[in-house]
Coordinates of C-alpha atoms in Angstrom, one line a residue:
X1 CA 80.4 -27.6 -65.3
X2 CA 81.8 -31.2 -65.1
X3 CA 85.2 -31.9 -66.4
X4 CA 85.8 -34.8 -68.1
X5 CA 89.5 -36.5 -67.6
X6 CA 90.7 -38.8 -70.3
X7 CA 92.2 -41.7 -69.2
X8 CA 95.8 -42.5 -68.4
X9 CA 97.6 -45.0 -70.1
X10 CA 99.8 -46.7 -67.4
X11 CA 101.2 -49.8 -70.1
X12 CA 105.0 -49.7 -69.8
X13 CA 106.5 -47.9 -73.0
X14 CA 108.1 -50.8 -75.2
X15 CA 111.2 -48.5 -75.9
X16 CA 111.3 -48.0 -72.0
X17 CA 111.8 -51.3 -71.8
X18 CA 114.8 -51.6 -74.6
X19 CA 116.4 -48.7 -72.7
X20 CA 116.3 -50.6 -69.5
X21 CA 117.7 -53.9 -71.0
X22 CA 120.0 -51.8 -73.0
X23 CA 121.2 -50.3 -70.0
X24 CA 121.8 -53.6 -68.0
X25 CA 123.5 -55.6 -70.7
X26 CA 125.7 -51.7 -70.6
X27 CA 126.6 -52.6 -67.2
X28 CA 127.3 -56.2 -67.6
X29 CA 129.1 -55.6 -70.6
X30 CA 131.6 -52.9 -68.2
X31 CA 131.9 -55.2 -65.8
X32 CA 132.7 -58.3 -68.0
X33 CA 135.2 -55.8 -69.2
X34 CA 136.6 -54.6 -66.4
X35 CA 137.5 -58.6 -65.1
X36 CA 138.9 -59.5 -68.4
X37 CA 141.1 -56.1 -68.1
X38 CA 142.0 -57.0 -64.5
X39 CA 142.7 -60.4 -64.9
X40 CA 144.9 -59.3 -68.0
X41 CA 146.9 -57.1 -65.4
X42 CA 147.1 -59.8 -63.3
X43 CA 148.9 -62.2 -65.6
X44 CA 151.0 -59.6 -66.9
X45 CA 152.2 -58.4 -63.0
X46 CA 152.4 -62.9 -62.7
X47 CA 154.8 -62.7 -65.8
X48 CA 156.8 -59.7 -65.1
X49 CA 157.0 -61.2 -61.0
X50 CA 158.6 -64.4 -63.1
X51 CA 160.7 -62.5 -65.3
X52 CA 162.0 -60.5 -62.2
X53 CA 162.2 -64.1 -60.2
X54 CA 164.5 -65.4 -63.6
X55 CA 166.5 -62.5 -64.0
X56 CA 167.5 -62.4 -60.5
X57 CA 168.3 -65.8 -60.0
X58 CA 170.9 -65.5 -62.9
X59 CA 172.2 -62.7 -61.1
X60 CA 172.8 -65.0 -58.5
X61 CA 173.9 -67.5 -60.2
X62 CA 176.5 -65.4 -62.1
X63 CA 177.4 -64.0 -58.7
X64 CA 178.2 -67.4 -57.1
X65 CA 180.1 -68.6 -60.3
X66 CA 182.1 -65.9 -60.2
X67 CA 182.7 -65.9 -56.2
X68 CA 183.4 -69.5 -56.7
X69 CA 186.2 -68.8 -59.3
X70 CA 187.7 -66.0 -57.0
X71 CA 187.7 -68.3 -53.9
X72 CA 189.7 -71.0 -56.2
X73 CA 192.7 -68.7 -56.6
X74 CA 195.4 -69.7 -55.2
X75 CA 198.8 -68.1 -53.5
X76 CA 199.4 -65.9 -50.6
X77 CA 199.3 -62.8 -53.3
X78 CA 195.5 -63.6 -54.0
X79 CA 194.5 -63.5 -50.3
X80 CA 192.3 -60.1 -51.1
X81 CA 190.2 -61.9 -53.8
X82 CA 189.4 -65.0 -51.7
X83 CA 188.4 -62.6 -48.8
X84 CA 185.8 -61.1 -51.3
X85 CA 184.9 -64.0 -52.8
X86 CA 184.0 -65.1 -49.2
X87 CA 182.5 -61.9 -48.0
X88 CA 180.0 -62.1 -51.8
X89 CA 179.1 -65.6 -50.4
X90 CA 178.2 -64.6 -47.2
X91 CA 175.9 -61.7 -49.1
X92 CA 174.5 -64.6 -51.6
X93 CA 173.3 -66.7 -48.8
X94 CA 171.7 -63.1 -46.9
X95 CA 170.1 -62.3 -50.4
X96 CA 168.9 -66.0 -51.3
X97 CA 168.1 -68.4 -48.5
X98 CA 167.3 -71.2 -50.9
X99 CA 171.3 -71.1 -52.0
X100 CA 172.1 -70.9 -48.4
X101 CA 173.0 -74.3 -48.5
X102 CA 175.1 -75.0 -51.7
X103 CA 177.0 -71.7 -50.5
X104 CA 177.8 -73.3 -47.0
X105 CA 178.9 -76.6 -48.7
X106 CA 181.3 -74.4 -50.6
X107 CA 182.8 -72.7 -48.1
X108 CA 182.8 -76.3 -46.0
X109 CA 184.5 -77.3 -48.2
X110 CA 187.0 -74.3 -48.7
X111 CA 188.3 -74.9 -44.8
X112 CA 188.9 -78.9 -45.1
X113 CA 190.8 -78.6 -48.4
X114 CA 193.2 -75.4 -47.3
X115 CA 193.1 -76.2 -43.7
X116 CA 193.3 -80.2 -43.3
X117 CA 193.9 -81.5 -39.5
X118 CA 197.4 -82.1 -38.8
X119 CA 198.8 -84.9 -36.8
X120 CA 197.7 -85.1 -32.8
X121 CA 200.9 -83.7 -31.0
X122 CA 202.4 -86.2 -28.9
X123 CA 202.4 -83.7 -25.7
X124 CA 198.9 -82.3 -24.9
X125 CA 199.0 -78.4 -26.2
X126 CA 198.8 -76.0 -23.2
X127 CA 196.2 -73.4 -22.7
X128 CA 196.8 -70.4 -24.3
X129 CA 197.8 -67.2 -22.3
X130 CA 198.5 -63.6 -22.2
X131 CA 202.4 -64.5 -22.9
X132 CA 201.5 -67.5 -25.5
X133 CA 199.1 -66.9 -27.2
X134 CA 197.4 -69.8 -29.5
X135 CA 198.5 -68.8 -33.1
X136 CA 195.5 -68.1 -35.0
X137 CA 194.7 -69.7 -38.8
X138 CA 195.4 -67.8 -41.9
X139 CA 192.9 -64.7 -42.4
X140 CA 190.7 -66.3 -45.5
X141 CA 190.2 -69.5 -42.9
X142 CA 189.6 -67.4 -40.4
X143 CA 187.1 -65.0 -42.3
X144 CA 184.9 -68.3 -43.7
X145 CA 184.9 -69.5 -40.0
X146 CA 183.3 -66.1 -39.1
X147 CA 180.9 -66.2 -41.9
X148 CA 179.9 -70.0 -41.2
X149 CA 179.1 -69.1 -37.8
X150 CA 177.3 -66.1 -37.7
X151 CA 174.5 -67.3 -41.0
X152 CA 170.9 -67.7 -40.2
X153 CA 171.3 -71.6 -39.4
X154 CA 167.1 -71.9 -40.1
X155 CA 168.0 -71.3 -44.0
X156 CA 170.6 -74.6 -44.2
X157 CA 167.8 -77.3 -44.9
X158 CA 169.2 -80.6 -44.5
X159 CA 172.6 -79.5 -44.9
X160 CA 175.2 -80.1 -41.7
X161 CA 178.0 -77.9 -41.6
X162 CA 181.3 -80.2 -42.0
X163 CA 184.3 -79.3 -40.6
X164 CA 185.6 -82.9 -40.0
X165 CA 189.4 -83.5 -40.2
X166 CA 190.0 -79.4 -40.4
X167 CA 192.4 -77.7 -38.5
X168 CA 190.9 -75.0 -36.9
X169 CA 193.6 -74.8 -33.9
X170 CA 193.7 -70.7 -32.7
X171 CA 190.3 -69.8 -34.3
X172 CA 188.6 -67.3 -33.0
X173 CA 184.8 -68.7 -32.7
X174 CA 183.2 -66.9 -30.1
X175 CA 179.4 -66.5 -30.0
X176 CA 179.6 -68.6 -33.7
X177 CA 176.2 -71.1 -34.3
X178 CA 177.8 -74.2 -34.7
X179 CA 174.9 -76.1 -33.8
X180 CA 175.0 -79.6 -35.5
X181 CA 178.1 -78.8 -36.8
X182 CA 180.4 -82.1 -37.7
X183 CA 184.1 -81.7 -36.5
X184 CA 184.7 -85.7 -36.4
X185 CA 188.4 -85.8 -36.2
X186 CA 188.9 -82.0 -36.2
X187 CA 192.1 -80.0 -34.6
X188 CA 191.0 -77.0 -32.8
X189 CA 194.0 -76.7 -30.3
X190 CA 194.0 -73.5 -28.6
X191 CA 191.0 -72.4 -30.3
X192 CA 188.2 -69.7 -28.7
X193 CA 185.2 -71.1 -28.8
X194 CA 183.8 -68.8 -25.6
X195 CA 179.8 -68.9 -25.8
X196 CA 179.4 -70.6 -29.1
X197 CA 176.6 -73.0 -29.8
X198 CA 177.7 -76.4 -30.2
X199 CA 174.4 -77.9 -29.4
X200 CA 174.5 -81.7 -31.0
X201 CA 177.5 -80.9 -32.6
X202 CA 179.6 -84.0 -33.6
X203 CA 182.9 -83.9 -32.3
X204 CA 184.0 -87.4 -31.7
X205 CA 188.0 -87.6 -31.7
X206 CA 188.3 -84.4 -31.9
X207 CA 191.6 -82.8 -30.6
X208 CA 190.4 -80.1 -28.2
X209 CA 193.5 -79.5 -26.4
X210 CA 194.0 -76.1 -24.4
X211 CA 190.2 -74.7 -26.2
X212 CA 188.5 -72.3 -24.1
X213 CA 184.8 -73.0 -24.2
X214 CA 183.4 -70.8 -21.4
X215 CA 179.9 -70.6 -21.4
X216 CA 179.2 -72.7 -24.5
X217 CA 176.5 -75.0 -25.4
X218 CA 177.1 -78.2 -25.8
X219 CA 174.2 -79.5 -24.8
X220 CA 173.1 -83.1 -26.1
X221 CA 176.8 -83.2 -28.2
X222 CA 179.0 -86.0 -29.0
X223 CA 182.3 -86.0 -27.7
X224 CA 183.5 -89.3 -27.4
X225 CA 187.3 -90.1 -27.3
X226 CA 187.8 -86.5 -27.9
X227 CA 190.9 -85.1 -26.4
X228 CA 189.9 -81.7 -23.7
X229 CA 193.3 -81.7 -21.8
X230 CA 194.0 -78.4 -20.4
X231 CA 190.8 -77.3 -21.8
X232 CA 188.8 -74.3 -19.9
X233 CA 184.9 -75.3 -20.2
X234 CA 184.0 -73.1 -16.7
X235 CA 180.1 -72.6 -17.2
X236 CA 179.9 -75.0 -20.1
X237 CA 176.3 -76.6 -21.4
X238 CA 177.1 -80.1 -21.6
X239 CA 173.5 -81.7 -20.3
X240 CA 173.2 -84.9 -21.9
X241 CA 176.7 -84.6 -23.9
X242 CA 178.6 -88.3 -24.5
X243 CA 181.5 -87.3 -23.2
X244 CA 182.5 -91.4 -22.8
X245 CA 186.5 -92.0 -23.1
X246 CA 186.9 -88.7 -23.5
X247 CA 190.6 -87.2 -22.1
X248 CA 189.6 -84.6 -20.0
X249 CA 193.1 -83.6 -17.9
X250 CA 193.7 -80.9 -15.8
X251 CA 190.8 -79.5 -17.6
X252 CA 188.9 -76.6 -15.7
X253 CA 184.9 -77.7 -15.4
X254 CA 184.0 -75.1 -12.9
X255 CA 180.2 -74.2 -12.8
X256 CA 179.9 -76.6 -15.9
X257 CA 176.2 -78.3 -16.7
X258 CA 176.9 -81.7 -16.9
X259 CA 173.4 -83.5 -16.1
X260 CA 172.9 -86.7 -17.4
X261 CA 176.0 -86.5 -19.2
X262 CA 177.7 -89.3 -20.0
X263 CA 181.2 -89.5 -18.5
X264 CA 181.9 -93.6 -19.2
X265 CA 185.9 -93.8 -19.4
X266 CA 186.5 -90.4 -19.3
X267 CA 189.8 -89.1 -17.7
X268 CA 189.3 -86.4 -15.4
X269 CA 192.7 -86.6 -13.7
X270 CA 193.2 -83.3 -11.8
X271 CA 190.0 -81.7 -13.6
X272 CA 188.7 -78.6 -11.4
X273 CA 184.7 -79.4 -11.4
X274 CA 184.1 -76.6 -8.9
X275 CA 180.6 -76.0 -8.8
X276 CA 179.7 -78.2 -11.4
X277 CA 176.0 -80.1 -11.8
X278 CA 176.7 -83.9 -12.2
X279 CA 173.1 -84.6 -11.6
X280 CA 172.4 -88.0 -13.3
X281 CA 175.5 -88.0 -15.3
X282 CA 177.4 -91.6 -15.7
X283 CA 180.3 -92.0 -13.5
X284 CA 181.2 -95.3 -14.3
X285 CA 185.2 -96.2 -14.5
X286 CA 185.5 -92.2 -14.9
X287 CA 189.1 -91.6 -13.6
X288 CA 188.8 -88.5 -11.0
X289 CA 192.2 -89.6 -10.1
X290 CA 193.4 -86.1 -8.3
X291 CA 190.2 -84.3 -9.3
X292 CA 188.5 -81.1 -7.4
X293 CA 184.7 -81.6 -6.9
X294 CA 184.2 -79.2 -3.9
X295 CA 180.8 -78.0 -4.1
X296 CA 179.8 -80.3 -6.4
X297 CA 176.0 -80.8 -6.6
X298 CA 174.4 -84.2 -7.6
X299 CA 177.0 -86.6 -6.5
X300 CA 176.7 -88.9 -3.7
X301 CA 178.7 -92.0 -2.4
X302 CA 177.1 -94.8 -4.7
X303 CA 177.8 -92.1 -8.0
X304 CA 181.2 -91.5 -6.6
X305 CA 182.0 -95.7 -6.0
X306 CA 181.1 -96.0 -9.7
X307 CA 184.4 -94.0 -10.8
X308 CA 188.2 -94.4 -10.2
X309 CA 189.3 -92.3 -7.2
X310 CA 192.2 -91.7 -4.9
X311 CA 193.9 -89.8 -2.1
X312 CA 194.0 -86.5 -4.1
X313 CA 190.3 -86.4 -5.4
X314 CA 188.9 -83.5 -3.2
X315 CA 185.2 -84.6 -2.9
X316 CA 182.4 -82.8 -2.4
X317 CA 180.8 -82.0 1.5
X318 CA 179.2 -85.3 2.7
X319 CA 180.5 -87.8 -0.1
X320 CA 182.7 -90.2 1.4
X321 CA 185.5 -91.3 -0.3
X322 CA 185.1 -94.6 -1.0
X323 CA 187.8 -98.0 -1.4
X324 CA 188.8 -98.5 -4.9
X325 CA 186.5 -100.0 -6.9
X326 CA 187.9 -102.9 -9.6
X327 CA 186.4 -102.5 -12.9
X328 CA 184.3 -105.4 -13.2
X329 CA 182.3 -104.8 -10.2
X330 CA 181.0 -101.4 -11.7
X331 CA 178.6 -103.0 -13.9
X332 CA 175.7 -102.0 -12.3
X333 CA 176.6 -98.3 -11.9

């Protein structure tokens, strides 16, 4: 017996077809969802990021103000608030580089107006020792010195740090950044500035009398007609430094860097330079009048005949010590 098959309808089911499309505009209807819902968070995290940003720079703000006012009291029975008002400074600029800057003009500021420079001495101050020592500045001047020099110097913009016409005499800088600092006309007699970086700091006329600046960098600085007598710069960066006119007697420049520096005028009466590097440095009228450059390196007898010389001036191996030179025929040196 033959069994007949009735035949299979294989058109696509019209409601089929509705579930399908129902089921599509479903998923495009989540996910149209979903983006509106996450770009909803978004802006609402954007806002709340802003309100956060607000709020905390009015904390700031209010903190400055307030440090600001503390810093402004006045009177040796205040020192305690100016200390903290200094110290909250310090933590504004660590908490907010953008007011980094405003916060070092303050503080600037602060040193030249309670610390002005006094009057140059009319003897040269000695070097400080064991039995004298330097006498150091009062502990709020001190304590913004510190600060100053130890802040992250890549947060002060176009800001310089100036220090011109302050007395900083006995400070204790040691290891501070200084670098690009302006002390124009400054008075740090007797101060410590052991390894601090004074790279193309401005220090013209400045009254460095009996510093010791052992190891520092002064590299590419400006020191002309400042005042180093009796200053101890053994190991001292000074490649490229303008050190023209500058007063450098009886100061100790053992070891010291000065390549290419420029020397033009200086005194170096009875300077030690033992060791030094005056490699390409600019000799001409320099006074070594009773000078030390034993085991000096880059000096020869046409450097030496460009500067003022005499019996005394212990030249280095080989360098002859030549006639004195009058001024005028050391044009070409």
């Amino acid at each position: 017996m033959r069994l007949e098959h009735a035949p299979i309808d294989l058109r696509p089911d019209p409601w089929q077809r509705w579930i399908a499309v129902g089921q599509v505009v479903s998923v495009l209807v989540l996910a149209a969802g979903l983006y509106l819902t996450y770009e909803a968070n978004q802006e609402i995290s954007r806002a709340n990021r802003e309100q956060r940003r607000l709020t905390e720079q009015g904390q700031i703000t209010d903190r400055f103000t307030k440090a600001v006012e503390q810093l402004g009291q006045s009177g040796p029975e205040k020192v305690d608030v100016r200390l903290g008002a200094i110290y909250a400074l310090e933590r504004i600029m660590r908490d907010s580089a953008e007011d980094q800057p405003a916060v070092v003009d303050v503080l600037a500021a602060f040193v030249r107006v309670h610390a002005p420079a006094p009057p140059k001495p009319a003897r040269p101050v000695p070097r400080p020792t064991a039995d004298r020592p330097a006498v150091p500045p009062s502990v709020d001047i001190q304590a913004t010195l510190t600060v100053l020099g130890r802040r992250d110097i890549t947060h002060d913009g176009s800001t310089r740090l100036d220090l011109t016409r302050s007395n900083l005499s006995g400070a204790n800088l040691t290891r501070a950044n200084l670098a690009r600092v302006d002390l124009r006309d400054a008075y740090l007699a007797g101060a410590n500035l052991n390894l601090v970086n004074l790279n193309s700091a401005g220090l013209r006329n400045a009254y460095l009398a009996g510093v010791s600046l052992g190891g520092a960098n002064l590299d590419d600085a400006f020191l002309t007609n400042a005042d180093l007598t009796n200053a101890d710069l053994s190991g001292v960066n000074m490649n490229e430094t303008d050190l023209g006119n500058a007063k450098l007697v009886s100061a100790n420049l053992g070891s010291a860097n000065l390549v290419s520096a420029n020397l033009t005028n200086a005194n170096l009466t009875d300077a030690s330079l033992t060791d030094a590097d005056l490699s390409g440095a600019y000799l001409t009228n320099t006074d070594l009048s009773g000078a030390y450059l034993g085991g000096v390196k880059g000096m020869n007898t046409d450097s030496v005949g460009c500067a003022r010389v005499d019996d005394e001036t212990v030249l280095p191996d080989g360098v002859a010590l030549p006639a004195v030179i009058p001024p005028r025929d050391r044009e070409g040196c």
